Coordinates of C-alpha atoms in Angstrom, one line a residue:
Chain Z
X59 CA 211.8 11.4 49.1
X60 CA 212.6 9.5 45.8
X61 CA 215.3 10.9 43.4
X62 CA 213.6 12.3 40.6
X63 CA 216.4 11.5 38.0
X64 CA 218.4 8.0 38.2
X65 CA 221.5 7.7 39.6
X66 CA 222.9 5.8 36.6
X67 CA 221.2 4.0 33.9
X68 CA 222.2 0.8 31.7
X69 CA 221.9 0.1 28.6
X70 CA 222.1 -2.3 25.7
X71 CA 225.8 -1.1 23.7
X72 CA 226.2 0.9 20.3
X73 CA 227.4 -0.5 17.5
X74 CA 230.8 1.4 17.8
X75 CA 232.6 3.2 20.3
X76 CA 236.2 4.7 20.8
X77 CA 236.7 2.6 23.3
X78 CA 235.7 -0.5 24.8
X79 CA 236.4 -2.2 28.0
X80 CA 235.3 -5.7 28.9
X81 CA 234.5 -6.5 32.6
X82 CA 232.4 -4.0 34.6
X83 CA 233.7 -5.0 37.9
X84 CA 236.1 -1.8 39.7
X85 CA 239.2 -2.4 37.7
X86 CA 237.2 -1.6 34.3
X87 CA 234.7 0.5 35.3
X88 CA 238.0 2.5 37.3
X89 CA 239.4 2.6 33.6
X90 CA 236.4 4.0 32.2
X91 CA 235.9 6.6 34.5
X92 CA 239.5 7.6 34.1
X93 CA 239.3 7.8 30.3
X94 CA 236.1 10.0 30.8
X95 CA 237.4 12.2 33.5
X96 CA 241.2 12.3 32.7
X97 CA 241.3 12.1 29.0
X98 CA 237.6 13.4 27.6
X99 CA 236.7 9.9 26.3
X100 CA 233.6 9.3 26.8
X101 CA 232.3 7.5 23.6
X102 CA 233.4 4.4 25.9
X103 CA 230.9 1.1 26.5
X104 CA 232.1 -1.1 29.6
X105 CA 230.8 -4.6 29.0
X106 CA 230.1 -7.5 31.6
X107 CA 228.5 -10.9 30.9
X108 CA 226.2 -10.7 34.4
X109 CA 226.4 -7.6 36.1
X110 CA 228.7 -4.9 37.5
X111 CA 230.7 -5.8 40.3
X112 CA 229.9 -9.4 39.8
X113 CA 232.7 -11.1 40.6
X114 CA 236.0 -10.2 42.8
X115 CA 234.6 -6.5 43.4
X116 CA 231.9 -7.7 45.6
X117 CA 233.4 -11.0 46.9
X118 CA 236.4 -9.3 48.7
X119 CA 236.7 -8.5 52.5
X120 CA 237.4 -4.5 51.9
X121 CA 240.3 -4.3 52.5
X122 CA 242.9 -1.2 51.4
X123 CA 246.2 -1.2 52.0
X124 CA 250.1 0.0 51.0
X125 CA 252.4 -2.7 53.0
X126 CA 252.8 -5.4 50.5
X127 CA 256.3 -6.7 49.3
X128 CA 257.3 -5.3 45.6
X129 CA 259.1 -1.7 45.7
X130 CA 258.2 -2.0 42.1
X131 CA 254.0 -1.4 43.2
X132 CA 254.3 0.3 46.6
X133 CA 253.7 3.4 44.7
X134 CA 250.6 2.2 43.1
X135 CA 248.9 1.2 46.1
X136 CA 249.9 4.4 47.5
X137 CA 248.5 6.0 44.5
X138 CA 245.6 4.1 45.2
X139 CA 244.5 4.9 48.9
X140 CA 244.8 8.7 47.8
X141 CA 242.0 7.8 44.7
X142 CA 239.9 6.4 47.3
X143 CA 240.3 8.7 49.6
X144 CA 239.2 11.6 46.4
X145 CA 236.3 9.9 44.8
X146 CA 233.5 10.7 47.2
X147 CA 233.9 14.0 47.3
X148 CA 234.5 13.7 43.1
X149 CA 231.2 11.7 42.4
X150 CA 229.6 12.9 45.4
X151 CA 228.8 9.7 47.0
X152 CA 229.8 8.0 50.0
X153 CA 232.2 5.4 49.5
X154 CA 232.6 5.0 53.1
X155 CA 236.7 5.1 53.3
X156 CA 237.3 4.1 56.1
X157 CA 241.4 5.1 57.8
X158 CA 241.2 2.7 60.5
X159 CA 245.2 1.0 60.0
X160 CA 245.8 -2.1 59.5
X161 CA 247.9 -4.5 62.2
X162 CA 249.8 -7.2 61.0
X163 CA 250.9 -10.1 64.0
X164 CA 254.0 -11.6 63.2
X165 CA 254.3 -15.2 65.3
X166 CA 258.3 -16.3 65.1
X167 CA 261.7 -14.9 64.0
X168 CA 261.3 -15.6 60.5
X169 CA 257.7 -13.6 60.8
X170 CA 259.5 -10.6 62.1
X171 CA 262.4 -10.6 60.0
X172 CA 260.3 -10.2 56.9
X173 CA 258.2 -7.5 59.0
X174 CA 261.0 -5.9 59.3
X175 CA 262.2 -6.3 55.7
X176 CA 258.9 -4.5 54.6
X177 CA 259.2 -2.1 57.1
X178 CA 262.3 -0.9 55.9
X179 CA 261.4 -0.8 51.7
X180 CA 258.0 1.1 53.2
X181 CA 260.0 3.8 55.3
X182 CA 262.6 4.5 51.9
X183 CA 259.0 4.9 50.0
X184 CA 257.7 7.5 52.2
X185 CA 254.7 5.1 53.7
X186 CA 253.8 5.0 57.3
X187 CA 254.7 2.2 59.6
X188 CA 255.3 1.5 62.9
X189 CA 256.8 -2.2 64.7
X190 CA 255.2 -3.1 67.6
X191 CA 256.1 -5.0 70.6
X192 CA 253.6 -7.6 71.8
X193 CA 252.7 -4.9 74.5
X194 CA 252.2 -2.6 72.6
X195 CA 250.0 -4.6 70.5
X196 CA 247.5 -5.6 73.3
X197 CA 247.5 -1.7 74.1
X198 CA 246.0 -1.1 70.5
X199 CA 243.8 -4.3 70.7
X200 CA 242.9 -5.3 74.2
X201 CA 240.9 -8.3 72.9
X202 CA 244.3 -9.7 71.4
X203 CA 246.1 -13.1 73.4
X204 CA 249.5 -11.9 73.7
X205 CA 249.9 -14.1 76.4
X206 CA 253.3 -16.4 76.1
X207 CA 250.6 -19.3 76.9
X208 CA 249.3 -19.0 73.5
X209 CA 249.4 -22.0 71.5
X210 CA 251.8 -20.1 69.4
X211 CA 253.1 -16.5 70.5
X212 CA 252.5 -13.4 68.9
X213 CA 256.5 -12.4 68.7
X214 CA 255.3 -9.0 67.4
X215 CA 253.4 -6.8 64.6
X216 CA 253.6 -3.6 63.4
X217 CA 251.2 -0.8 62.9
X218 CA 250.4 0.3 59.4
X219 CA 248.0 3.9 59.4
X220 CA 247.0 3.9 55.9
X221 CA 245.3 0.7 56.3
X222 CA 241.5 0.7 56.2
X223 CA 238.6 -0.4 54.3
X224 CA 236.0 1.0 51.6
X225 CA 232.4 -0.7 51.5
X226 CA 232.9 -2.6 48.1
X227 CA 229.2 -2.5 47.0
X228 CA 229.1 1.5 47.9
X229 CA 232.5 1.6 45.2
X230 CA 231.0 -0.7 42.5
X231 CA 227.5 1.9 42.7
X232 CA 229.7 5.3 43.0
X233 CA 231.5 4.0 40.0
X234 CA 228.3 3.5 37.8
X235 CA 227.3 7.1 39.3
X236 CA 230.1 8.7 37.9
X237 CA 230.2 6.5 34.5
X238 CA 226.8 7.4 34.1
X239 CA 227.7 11.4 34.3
X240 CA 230.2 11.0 32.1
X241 CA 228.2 9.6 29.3
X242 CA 229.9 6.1 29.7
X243 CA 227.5 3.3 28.6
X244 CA 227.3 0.4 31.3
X245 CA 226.3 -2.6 29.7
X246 CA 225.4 -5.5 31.7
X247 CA 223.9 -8.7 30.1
X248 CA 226.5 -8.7 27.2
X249 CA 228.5 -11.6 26.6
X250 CA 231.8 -11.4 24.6
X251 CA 232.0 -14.6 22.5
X252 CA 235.0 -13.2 20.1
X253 CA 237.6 -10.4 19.9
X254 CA 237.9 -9.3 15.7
X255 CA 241.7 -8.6 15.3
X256 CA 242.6 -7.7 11.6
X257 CA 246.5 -6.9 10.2
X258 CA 247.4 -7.5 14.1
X259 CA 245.5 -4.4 15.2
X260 CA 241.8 -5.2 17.3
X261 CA 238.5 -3.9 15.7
X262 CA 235.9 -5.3 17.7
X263 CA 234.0 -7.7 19.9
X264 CA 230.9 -10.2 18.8
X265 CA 229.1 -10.4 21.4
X266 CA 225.7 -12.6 22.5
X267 CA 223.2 -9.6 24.0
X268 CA 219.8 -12.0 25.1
X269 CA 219.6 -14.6 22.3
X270 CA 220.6 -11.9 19.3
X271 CA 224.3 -11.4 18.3
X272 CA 225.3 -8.2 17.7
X273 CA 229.0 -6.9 16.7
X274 CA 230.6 -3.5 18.2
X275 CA 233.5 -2.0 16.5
X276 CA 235.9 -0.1 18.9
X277 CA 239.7 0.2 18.2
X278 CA 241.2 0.2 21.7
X279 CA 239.9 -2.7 23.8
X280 CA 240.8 -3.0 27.7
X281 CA 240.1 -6.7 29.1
X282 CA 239.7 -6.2 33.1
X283 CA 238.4 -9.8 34.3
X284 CA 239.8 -10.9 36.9
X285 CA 238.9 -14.9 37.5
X286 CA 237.8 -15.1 33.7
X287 CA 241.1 -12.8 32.1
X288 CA 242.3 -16.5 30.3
X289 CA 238.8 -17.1 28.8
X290 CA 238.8 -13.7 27.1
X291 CA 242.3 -13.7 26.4
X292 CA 242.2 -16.6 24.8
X293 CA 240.0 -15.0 22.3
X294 CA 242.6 -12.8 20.8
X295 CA 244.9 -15.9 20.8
X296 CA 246.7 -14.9 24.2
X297 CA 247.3 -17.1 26.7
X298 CA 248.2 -15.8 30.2
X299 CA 250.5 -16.8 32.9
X300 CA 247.8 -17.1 35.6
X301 CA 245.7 -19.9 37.3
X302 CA 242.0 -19.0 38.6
X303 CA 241.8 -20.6 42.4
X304 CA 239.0 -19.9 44.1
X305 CA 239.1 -18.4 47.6
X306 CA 236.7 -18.6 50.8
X307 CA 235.9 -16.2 53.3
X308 CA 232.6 -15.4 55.5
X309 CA 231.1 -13.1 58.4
X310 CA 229.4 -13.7 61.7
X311 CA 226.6 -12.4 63.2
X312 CA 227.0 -8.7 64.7
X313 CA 228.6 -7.7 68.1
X314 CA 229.5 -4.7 70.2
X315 CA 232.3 -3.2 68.6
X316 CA 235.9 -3.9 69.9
X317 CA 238.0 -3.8 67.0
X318 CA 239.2 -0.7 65.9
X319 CA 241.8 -1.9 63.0
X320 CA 242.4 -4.4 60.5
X321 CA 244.1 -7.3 61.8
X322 CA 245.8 -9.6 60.0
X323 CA 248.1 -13.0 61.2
X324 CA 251.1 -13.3 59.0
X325 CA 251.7 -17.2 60.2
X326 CA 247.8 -18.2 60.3
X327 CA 247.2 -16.4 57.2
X328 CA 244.2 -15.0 57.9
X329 CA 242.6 -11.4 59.0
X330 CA 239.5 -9.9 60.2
X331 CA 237.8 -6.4 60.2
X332 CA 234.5 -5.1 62.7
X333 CA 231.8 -3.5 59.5
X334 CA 230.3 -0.3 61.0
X335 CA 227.5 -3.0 61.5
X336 CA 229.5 -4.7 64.3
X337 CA 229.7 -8.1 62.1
X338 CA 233.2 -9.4 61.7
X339 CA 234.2 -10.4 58.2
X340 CA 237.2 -12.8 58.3
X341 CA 239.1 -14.7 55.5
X342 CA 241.0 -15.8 53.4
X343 CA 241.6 -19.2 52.2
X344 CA 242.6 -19.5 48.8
X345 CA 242.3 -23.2 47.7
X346 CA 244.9 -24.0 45.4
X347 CA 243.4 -26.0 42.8
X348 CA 242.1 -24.1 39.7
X349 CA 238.3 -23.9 39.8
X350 CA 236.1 -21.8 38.1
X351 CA 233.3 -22.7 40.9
X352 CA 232.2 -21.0 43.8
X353 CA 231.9 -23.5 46.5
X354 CA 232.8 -23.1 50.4
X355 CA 234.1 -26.2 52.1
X356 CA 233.7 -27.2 56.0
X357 CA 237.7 -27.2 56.4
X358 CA 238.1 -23.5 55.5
X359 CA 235.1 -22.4 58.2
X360 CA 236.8 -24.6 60.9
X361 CA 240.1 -23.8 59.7
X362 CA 239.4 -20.1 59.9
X363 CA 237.4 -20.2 63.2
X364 CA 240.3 -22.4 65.0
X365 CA 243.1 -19.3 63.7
X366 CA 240.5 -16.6 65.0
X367 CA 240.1 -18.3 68.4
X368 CA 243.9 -18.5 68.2
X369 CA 243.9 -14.5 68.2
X370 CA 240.9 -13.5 70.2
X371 CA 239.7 -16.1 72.5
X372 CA 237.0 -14.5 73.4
X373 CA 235.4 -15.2 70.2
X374 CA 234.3 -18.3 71.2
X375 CA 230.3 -19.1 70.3
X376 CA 230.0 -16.4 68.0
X377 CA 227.9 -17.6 65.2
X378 CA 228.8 -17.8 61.3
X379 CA 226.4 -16.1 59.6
X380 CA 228.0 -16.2 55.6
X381 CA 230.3 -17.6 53.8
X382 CA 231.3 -16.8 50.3
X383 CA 233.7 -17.5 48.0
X384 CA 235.1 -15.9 44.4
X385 CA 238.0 -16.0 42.4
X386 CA 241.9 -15.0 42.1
X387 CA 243.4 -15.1 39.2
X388 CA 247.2 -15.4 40.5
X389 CA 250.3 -15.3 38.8
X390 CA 253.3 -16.8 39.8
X391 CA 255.0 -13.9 41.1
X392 CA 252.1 -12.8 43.1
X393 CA 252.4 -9.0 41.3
X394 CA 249.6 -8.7 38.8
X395 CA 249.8 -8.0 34.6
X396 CA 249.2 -4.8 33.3
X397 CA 249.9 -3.0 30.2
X398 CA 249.4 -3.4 26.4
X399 CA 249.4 -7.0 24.5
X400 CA 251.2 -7.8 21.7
X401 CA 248.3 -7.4 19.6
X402 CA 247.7 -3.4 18.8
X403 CA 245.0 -1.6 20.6
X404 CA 244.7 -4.5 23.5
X405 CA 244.8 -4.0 26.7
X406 CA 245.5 -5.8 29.9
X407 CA 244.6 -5.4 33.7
X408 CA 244.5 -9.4 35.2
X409 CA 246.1 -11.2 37.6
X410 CA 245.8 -9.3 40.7
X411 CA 244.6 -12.8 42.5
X412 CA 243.2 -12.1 45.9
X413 CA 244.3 -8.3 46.6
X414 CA 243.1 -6.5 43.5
X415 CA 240.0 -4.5 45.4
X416 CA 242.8 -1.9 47.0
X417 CA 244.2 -1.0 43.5
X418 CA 241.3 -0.5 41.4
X419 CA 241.2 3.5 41.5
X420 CA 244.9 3.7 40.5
X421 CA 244.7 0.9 37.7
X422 CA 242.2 2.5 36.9
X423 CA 243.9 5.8 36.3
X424 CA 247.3 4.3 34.9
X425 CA 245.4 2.2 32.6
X426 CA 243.4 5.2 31.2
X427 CA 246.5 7.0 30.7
X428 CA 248.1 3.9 29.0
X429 CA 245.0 3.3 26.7
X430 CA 244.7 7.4 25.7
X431 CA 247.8 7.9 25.4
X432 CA 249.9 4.7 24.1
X433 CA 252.6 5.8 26.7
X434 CA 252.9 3.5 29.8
X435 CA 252.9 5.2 32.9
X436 CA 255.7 4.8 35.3
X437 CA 254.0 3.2 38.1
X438 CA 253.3 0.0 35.7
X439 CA 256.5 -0.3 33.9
X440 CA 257.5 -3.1 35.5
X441 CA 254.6 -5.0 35.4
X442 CA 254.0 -6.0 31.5
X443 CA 253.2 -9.5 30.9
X444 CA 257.0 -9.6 28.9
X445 CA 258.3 -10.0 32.6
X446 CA 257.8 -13.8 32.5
X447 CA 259.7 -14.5 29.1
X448 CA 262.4 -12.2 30.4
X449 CA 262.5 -13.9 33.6
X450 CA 262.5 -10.3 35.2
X451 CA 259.9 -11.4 38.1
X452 CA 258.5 -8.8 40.7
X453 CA 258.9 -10.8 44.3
X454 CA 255.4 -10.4 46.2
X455 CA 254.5 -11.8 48.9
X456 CA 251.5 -13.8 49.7
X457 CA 249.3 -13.5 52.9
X458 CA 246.5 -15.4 52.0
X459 CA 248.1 -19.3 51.2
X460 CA 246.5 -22.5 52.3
Chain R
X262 CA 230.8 -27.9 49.6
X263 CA 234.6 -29.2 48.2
X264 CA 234.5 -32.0 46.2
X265 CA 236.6 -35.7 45.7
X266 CA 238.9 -37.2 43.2
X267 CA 238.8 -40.9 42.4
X268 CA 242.8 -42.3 43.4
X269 CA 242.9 -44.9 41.3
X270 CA 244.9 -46.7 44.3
X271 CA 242.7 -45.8 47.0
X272 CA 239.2 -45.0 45.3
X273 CA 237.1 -41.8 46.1
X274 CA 239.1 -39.6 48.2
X275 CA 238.5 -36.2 49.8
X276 CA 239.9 -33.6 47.6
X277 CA 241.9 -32.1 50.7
X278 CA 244.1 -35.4 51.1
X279 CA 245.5 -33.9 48.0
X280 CA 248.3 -31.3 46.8
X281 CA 247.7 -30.3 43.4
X282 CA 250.3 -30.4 41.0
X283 CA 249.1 -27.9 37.8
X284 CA 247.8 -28.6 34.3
X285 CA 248.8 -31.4 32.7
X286 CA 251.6 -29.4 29.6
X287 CA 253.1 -30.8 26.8
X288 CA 257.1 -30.5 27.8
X289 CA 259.6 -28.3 25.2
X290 CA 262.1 -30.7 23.6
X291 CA 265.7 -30.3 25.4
X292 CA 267.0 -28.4 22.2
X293 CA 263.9 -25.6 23.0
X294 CA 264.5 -22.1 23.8
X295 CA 264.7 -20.6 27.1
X296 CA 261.5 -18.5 25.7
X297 CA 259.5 -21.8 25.1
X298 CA 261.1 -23.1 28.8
X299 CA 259.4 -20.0 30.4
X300 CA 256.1 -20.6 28.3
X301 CA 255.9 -23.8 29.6
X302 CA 256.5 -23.3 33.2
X303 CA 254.9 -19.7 33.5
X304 CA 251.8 -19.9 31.3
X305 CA 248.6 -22.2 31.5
X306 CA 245.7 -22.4 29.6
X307 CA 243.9 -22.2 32.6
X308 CA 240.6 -24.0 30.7
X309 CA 236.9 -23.2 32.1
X310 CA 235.6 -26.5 31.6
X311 CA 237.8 -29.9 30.9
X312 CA 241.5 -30.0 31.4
X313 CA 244.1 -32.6 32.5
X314 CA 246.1 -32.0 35.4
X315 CA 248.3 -33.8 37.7
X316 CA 247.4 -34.6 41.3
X317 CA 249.8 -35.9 44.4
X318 CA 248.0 -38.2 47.0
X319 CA 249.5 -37.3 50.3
X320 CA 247.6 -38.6 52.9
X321 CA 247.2 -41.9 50.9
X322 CA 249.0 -43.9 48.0
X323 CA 251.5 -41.3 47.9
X324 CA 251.6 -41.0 44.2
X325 CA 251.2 -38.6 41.2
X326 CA 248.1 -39.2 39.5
X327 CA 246.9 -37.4 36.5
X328 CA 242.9 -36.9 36.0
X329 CA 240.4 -35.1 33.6
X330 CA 238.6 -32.8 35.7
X331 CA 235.9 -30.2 34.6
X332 CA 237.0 -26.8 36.3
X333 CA 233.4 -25.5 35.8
X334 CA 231.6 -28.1 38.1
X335 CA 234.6 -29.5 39.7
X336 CA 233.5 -33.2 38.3
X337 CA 235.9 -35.4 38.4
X338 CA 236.5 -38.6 35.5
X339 CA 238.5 -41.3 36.2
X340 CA 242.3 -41.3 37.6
X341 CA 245.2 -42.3 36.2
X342 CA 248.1 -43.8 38.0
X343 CA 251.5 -42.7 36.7

């Protein structure tokens, strides 16, 4: 039976609003939702040049997860998986959560040392985690070679439960759902050319809607672009301390299911997760060269095919249905930029690189609070963009590296 | 599909046979701030479309090069041994 009212609507902007946030992929349209439901503003337009969930929010492999590095953002993620975990029952859509855990495979000493290093921060912050033996590991994933005969041993991996994966189209369309019953204009098709800053406080964006140019005043603006932050940025004059490299990954055709977690090799750099379809989406390579283009190169699919044999031999002949690439805008720390800009009523969510999807709901929700209220919440104080002249840098650690 | 830089030592070369060595920056003086230090090695201006940047030839010459590349198509103008 066909819906007899849409389940969200776009249109083309106002010529003012309270607020404004440009980039309707989940980081913004978290924001907006979060001003709207949080904070009661919903005299809010979120802008995107092509269309929601364009870039990084559909390009990613769906995974959600709290075990990265930086005590100073373990909360945030944690923060996160509880958002995720909310917002079907909130919007009343299905945005397929799924809690399977996540196992990382650690492949030498050095491996498990920095397991274990993680392990520890995660047990002081409350977060669940578990170290494996390589027994134990082929217990949990009978399809895994832990034999010694591998071409290089799994030495061990740990077990991480609040691991899992949300389908990133279903978030991108339960987003717009609950923008749209808020009030919140989504605006696809409008290009920002120019960001009006007068007496160091923003007023506006010019913007190119179709061939016509049109100017909306707002005085908070929120720039959440992932790939493209420097481009926009560099409107208001800013430049950022991030490089746009673009990364690969790419599925194969569907199989009976045998993998109940996310896995993820810590020395390949590379991890892989069975869709409810039964397809397996594996990535990442990150190619590190700037680019603005989406391309996908023959070394990453045999590069990524030769690791996954590496892990599950039995692999062998599947076929590659899709690749796909998109892009990380990475910082030199690896921990992302968030907070307010120099410049009054500008804000900034950018540089999440390749493991942004997992923290949209709660950058979202801390940059709502940052943008109502002026205060900056406590789970982001550390992650201002002042850092880098400070030289107060937040350690992450990268998985995905070429 | 990748794409290939033109090593002014060894012609057109897979981009792969390369490491990448950043945007080409104009370096602070020695008398500049640690502030101006941190904006030069931190921050880029990460151009969509035309920049210069430095390339290192590994599996060839084995030396820095610098090119004119267009980030937005990946085309590549001519290299510039250093």
């Amino acid at each position: 039976m066909a819906l007899k009212k849409p389940l969200w609507k776009f249109c083309e902007p106002n010529r003012s609003y309270d607020a404004v946030v440009i980039g309707g992929g989940l980081h913004g349209m978290a924001a907006a939702y979060y001003l709207a439901r949080d904070f009661g503003m919903t005299n809010v337009a979120v802008l995107d040049r092509r269309r929601m969930g364009y870039g990084g929010s559909s390009r990613n492999t769906e995974v959600i997860r709290a075990n990265q590095r930086a005590p100073e953002i373990l909360p945030l993620y944690v923060q996160s998986i509880r958002l995720w975990n909310e917002l079907s029952a909130e919007v009343e859509w299905n945005f397929m959560v799924w809690m399977k855990g996540l196992i990382g495979l650690a492949h030498n000493a050095a491996g498990v040392n920095s397991m274990r290093m993680r392990h520890a921060t995660q047990t002081n912050l409350g977060i669940e985690n578990h170290i494996l033996s390589p027994e134990e590991l082929k217990k949990l994933i009978p399809a895994l070679d832990t034999s010694r005969s591998a071409a290089i041993p799994i030495a061990g991996g740990y077990y991480h439960p609040p691991g899992g994966t949300v389908h990133h189209d279903a978030a991108v369309w339960g987003l717009m759902k609950g923008l749209h019953r808020h009030g919140v204009h989504l605006c696809p098709g409008v290009d920002v050319r120019s960001i009006s800053i007068k007496n160091g406080r923003v007023n506006g964006v010019e913007a190119k809607v179709g061939g016509n140019k049109i100017t909306i005043s707002a005085p908070l603006i929120h720039m959440a672009l992932g790939g493209w932050s420097s481009e926009v940025a560099a409107m208001a004059g800013i430049t950022l301390p991030v490089v746009t490299l673009p990364l690969q990954a790419m599925v194969t055709e569907c199989v009976k299911p045998f993998l109940n977690h996310v896995v993820v090799s810590e020395l390949y750099f590379c991890y892989c997760q069975q869709s409810i379809k039964g397809d397996l989406i594996m990535g990442a390579h990150l190619d590190p060269w700037q680019s603005y283009r989406s391309y996908n190169t023959y070394e990453f699919a045999a590069e990524q095919a030769y690791f996954m044999l590496q892990l599950f031999p039995d692999l062998a002949h599947l076929k590659l249905m899709r690749s796909w690439s998109g892009l990380c805008d990475m910082t030199v720390d690896g921990a992302p930029i968030m907070g307010a800009l120099p410049i009054e009523g500008l804000f900034i969510d950018a540089g999440w690189g390749y493991f942004g999807f997992k923290a949209s709901p709660a950058c979202g929700k801390n940059m709502a609070e940052l943008i109502a209220t002026g205060r900056t919440p406590e789970k982001i104080t550390f992650l201002g963009m002042e850092r880098f002249y400070e030289g107060r840098m937040v350690p992450e650690v990268y998985i995905a590296r070429s | 599909m990748g794409f290939q830089i033109n090593c002014p030592n060894c012609g057109l070369r897979d981009v792969y046979e390369f490491k990448f060595g950043g945007e080409a920056k104009e370096r602070p003086g020695p008398d500049a701030d640690i502030r101006r230090w941190r904006h030069y090695i931190y921050f880029n201006k990460n151009a969509n479309g035309l920049h210069e940047e430095w390339w290192y030839h590994t599996a060839g010459c084995q030396s820095w090069i610098k090119i004119t590349r267009d980030t937005a198509t990946n085309r590549v103008s001519e290299g510039e041994n250093i």
